[in-house]
Short mmCIF file of C-alpha atoms and ligand atoms in Angstrom, two decimals:
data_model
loop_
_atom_site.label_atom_id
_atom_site.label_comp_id
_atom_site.label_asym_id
_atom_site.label_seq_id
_atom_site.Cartn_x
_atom_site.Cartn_y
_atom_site.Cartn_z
CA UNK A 1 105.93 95.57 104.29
CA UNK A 2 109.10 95.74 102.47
CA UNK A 3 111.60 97.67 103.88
CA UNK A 4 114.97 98.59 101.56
CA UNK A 5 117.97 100.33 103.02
CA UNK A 6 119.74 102.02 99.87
CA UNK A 7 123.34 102.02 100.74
CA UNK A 8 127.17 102.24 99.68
CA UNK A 9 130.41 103.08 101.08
CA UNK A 10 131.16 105.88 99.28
CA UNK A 11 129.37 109.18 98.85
CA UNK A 12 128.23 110.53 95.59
CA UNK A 13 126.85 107.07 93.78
CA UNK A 14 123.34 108.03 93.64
CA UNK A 15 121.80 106.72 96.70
CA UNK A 16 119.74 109.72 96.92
CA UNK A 17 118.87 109.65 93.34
CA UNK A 18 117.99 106.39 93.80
CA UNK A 19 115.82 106.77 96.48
CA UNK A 20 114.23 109.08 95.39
CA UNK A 21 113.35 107.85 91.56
CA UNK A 22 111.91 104.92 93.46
CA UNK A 23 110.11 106.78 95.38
CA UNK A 24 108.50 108.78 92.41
CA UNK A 25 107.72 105.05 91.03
CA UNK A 26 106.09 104.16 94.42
CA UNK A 27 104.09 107.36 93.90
CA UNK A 28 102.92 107.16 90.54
CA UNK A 29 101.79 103.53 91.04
CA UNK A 30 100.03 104.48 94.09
CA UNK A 31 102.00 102.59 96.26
CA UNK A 32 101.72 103.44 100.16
CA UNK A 33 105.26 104.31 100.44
CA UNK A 34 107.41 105.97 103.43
CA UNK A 35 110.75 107.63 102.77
CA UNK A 36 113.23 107.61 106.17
CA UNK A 37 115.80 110.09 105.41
CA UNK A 38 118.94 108.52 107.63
CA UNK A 39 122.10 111.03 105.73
CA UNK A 40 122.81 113.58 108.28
CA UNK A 41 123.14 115.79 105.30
CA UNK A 42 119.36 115.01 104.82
CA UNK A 43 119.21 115.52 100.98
CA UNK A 44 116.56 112.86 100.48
CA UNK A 45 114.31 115.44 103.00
CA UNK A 46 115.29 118.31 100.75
CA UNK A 47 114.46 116.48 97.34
CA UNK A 48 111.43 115.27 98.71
CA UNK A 49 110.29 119.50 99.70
CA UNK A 50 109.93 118.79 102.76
CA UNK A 51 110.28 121.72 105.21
CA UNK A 52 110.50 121.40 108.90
CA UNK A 53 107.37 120.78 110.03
CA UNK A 54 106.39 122.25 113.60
CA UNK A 55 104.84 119.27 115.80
CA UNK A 56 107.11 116.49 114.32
CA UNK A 57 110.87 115.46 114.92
CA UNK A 58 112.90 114.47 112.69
CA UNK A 59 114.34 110.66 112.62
CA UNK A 60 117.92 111.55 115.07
CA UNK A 61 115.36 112.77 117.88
CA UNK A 62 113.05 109.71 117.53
CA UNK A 63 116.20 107.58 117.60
CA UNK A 64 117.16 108.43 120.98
CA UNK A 65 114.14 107.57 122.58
CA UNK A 66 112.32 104.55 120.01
CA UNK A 67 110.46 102.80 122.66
CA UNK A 68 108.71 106.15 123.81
CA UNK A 69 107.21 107.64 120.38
CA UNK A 70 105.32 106.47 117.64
CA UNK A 71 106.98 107.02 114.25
CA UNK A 72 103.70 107.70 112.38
CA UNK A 73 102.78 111.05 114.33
CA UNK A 74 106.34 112.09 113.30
CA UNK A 75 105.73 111.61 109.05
CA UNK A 76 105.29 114.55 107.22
CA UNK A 77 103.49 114.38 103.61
CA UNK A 78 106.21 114.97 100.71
CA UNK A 79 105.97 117.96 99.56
CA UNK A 80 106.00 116.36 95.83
CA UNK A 81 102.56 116.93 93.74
CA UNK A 82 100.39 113.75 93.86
CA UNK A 83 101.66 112.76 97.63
CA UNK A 84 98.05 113.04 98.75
CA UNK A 85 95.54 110.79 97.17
CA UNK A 86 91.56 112.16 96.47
CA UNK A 87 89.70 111.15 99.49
CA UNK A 88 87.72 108.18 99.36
CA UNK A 89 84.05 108.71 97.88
CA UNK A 90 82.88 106.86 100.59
CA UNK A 91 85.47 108.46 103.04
CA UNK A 92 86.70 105.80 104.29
CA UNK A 93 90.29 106.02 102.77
CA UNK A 94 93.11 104.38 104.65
CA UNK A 95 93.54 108.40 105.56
CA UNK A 96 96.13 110.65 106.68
CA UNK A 97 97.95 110.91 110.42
CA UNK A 98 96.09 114.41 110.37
CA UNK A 99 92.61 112.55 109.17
CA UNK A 100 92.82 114.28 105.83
CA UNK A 101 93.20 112.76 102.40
CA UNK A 102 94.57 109.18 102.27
CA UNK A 103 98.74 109.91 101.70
CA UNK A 104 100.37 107.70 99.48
CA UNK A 105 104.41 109.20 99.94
CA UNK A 106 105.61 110.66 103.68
CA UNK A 107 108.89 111.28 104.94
CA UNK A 108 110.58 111.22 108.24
CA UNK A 109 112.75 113.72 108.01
CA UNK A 110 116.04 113.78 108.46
CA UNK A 111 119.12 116.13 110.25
CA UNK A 112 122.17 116.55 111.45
CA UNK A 113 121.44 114.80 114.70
CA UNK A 114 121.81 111.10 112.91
CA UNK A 115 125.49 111.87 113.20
CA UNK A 116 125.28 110.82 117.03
CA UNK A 117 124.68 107.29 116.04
CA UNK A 118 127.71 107.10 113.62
CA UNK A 119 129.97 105.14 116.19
CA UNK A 120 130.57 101.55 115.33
CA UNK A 121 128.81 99.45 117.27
CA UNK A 122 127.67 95.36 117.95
CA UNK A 123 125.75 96.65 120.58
CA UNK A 124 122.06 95.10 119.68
CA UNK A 125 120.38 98.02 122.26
CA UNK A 126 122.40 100.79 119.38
CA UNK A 127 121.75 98.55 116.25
CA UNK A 128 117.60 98.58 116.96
CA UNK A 129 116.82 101.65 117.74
CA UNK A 130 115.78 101.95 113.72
CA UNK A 131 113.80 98.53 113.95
CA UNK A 132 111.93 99.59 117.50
CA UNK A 133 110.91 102.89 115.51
CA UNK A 134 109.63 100.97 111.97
CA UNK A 135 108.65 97.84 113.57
CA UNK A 136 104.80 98.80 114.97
CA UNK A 137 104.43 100.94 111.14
CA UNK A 138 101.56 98.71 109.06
CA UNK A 139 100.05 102.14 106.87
CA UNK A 140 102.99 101.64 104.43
CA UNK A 141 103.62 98.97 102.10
CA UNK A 142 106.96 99.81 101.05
CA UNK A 143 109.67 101.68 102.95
CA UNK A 144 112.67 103.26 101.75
CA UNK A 145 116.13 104.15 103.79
CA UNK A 146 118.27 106.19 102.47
CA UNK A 147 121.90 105.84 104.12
CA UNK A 148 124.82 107.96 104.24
CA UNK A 149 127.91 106.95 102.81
CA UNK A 150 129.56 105.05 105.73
CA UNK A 151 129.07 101.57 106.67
CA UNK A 152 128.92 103.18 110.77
CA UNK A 153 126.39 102.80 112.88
CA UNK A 154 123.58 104.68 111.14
CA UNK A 155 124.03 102.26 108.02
CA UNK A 156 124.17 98.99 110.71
CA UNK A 157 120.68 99.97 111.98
CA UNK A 158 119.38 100.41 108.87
CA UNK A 159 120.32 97.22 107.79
CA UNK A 160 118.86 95.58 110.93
CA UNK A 161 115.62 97.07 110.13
CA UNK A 162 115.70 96.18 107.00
CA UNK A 163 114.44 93.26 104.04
CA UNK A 164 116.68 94.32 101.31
CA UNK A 165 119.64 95.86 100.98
CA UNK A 166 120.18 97.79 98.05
CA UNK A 167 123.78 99.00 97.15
CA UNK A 168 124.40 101.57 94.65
CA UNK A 169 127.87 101.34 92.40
CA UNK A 170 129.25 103.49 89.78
CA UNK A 171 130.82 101.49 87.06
CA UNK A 172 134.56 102.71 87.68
CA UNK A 173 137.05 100.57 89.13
CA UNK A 174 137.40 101.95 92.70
CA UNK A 175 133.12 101.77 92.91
CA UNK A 176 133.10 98.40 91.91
CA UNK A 177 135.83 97.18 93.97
CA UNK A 178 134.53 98.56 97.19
CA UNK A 179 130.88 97.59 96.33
CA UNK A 180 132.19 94.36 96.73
CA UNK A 181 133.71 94.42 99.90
CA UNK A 182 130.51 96.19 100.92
CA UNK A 183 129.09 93.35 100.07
CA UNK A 184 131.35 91.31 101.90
CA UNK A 185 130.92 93.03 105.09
CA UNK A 186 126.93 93.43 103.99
CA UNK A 187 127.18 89.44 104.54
CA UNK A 188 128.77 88.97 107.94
CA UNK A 189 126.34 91.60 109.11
CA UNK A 190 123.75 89.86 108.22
CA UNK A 191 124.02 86.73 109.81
CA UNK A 192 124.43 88.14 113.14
CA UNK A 193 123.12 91.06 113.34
CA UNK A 194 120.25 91.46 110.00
CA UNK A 195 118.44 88.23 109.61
CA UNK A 196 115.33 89.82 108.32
CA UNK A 197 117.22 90.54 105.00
CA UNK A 198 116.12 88.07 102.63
CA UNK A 199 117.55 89.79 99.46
CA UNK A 200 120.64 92.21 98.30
CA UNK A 201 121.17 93.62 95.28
CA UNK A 202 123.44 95.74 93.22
CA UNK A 203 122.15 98.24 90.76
CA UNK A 204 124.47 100.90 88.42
CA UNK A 205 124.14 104.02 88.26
CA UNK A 206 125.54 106.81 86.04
CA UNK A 207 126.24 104.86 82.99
CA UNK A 208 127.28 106.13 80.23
CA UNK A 209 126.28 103.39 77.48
CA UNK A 210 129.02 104.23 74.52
CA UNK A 211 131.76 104.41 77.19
CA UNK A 212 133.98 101.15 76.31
CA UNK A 213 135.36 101.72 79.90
CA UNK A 214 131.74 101.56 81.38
CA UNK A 215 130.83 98.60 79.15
CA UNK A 216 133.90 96.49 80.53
CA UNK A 217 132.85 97.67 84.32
CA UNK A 218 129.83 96.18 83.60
CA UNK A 219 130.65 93.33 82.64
CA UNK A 220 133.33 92.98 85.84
CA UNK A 221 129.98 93.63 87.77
CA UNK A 222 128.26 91.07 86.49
CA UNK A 223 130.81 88.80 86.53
CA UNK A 224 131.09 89.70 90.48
CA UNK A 225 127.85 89.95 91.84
CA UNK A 226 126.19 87.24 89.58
CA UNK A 227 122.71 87.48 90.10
CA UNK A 228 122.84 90.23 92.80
CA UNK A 229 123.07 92.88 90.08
CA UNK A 230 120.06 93.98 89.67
CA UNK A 231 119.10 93.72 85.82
CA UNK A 232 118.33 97.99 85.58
CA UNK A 233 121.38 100.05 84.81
CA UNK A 234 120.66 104.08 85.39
CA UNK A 235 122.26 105.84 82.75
CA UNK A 236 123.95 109.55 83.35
CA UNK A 237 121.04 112.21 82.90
CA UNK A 238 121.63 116.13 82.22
CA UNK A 239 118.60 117.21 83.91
CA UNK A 240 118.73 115.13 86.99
CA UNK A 241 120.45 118.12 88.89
CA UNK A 242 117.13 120.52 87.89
CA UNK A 243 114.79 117.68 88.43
CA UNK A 244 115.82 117.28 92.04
CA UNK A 245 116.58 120.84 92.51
CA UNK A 246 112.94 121.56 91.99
CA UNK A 247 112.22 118.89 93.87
CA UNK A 248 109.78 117.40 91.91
CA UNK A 249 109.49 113.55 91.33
CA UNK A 250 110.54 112.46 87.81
CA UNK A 251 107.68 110.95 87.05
CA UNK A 252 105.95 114.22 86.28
CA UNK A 253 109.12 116.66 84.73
CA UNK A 254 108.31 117.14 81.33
CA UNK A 255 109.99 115.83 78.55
CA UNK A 256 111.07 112.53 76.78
CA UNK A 257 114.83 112.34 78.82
CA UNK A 258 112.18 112.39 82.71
CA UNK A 259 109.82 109.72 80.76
CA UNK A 260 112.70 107.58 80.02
CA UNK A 261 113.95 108.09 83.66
CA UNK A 262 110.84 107.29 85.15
CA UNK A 263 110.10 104.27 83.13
CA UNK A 264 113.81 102.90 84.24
CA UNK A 265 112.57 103.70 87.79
CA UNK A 266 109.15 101.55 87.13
CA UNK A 267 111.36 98.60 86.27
CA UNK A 268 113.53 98.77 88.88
CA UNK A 269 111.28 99.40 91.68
CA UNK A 270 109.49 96.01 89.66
CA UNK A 271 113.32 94.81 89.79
CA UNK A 272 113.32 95.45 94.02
CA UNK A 273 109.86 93.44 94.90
CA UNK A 274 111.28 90.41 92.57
CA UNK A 275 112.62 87.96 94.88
CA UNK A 276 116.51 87.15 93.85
CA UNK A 277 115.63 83.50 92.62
CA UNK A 278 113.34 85.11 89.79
CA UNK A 279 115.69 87.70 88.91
CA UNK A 280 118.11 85.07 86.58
CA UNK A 281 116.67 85.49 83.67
CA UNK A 282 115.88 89.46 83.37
CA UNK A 283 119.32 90.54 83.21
CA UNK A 284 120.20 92.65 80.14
CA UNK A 285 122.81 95.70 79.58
N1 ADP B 1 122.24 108.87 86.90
C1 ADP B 1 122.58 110.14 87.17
N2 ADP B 1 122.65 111.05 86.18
C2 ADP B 1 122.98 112.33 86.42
N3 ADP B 1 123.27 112.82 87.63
C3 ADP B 1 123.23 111.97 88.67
C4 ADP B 1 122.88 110.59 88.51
N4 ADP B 1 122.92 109.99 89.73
C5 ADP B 1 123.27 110.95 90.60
N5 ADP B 1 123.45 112.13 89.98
C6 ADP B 1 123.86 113.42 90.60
O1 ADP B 1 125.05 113.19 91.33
C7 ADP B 1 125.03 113.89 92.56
C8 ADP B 1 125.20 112.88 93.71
O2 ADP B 1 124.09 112.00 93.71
P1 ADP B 1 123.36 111.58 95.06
O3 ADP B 1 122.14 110.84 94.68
O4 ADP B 1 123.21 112.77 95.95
O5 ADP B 1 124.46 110.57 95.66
P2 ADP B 1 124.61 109.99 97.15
O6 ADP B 1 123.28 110.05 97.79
O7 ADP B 1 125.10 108.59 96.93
O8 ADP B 1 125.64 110.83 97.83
C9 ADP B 1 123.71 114.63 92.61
O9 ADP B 1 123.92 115.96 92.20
C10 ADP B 1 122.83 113.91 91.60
O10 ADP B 1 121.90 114.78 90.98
MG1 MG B 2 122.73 110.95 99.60
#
């Protein structure tokens, strides 16, 4: 099961977006994919139309007690179209936690109660609660974090849990320079506290390709991240904002500007379960 936290310092990047265009990749490939919504603001719940669902608690409740609940009675189905496979014809599908349809996208949803877990901390007992939650999970083979902008506590523990770190940069001076200490701090982490992160990567977002100033950020990233940045650059899209605010996954808004989107999504999600060593020779801007 891969497991990718997508992270960055600062708020704003696309994380969200991020998470959730891979997410509509996941889907549309028929990937078994869980979403773990870890921003106290939640937007990745909201974009996902997800509602509170009665009977489940969102991820800062599990978090305080790991060891004591199981984190598959607590997904809820997305509320995206296409989230719920046909059933089997033989009904024996790999079926939902309420014995309906096979699911192939849920969500844990998040809240405002993640915020307790903000605190810096080395403390392993704080930095696993995430792990202890995801660690039993087999239904899902891919499983995305999305992380609010701080590199606290709540971003630590997803880390921990996680096999990739993915970090999401804008291609402007003050976004590129703290993506790399990000990256920086992403590696001293690691060693002590994330071992089960075999690969980090970089990918850009919002870029505007006939911006000279964009073009030369680009370059700078390359030039600092070497073969961590991933070989996808997101462009700026005008209809991101209605896209999301419909909540609908991109891969079925209408139009030639969502098809483009969602074929940039295919490639990076293909981008994401590369391992870094094959990843030399795909770069391109
Ligand atoms: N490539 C993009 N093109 C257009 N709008 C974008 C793009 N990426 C993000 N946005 C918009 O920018 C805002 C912030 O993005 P979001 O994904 O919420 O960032 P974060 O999760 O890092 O805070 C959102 O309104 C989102 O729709
Ligand atoms: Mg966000």
């Amino acid at each position: 099961m891969q497991i990718i936290s997508i992270s960055s310092l600062k708020g704003g990047v696309g994380k969200t977006s991020v998470t959730l265009g891979l997410a509509s990749a996941a889907q549309a490939q028929g990937i078994p994919t869980l979403v773990v919504d870890m921003d106290p603001h939640a937007d990745a719940t909201t974009g996902l139309g997800v509602r509170q669902d009665a009977g489940t608690e969102d991820v800062g409740t599990l978090l305080s007690h790991p060891r004591r609940v199981s984190l598959t009675d607590h997904v809820v189905a997305s509320g995206w179209t296409g989230s719920t496979a046909a059933p089997a014809a033989d009904g024996d599908g790999a079926g939902g936690p309420d014995g309906g349809a096979p699911r192939i996208l849920d969500v844990v949803r998040g809240s405002s109660r993640t915020s307790l877990y903000e605190r810096p901390t080395t403390r392993q007992r704080e930095l696993r609660r995430l792990t202890q939650l995801v660690e039993p999970v087999t239904r899902y083979a891919l499983v995305l974090i999305d992380c609010p902008p701080a590199l606290n506590g709540v971003t630590r523990m997803a880390w921990a849990a996680s096999t990739d770190v993915l970090l999401v940069a804008e291609p402007s001076l003050f976004s590129v320079a703290g993506t790399e200490r990000t990256l920086r701090a992403l590696d001293l982490f690691r060693k002590e506290y994330a071992q089960g992160v075999t690969s980090t990567g970089v990918v850009a977002n919002r870029v505007r390709p006939a911006s000279v100033e964009h073009q030369f950020r680009l370059g700078e990233m390359e030039r600092m991240y070497g073969d961590r940045l991933l070989p996808v650059a997101i462009p700026e899209q005008g209809n991101w904002q209605q896209i999301q605010g419909a909540a609908w996954p991109v891969h079925a808004w209408p139009g030639e500007m969502a098809a483009q989107s969602a074929a940039l999504f295919d490639e990076l999600l293909y981008a994401v379960q590369r391992p870094l060593k094959d990843r030399r020779s795909q770069r391109r801007h």
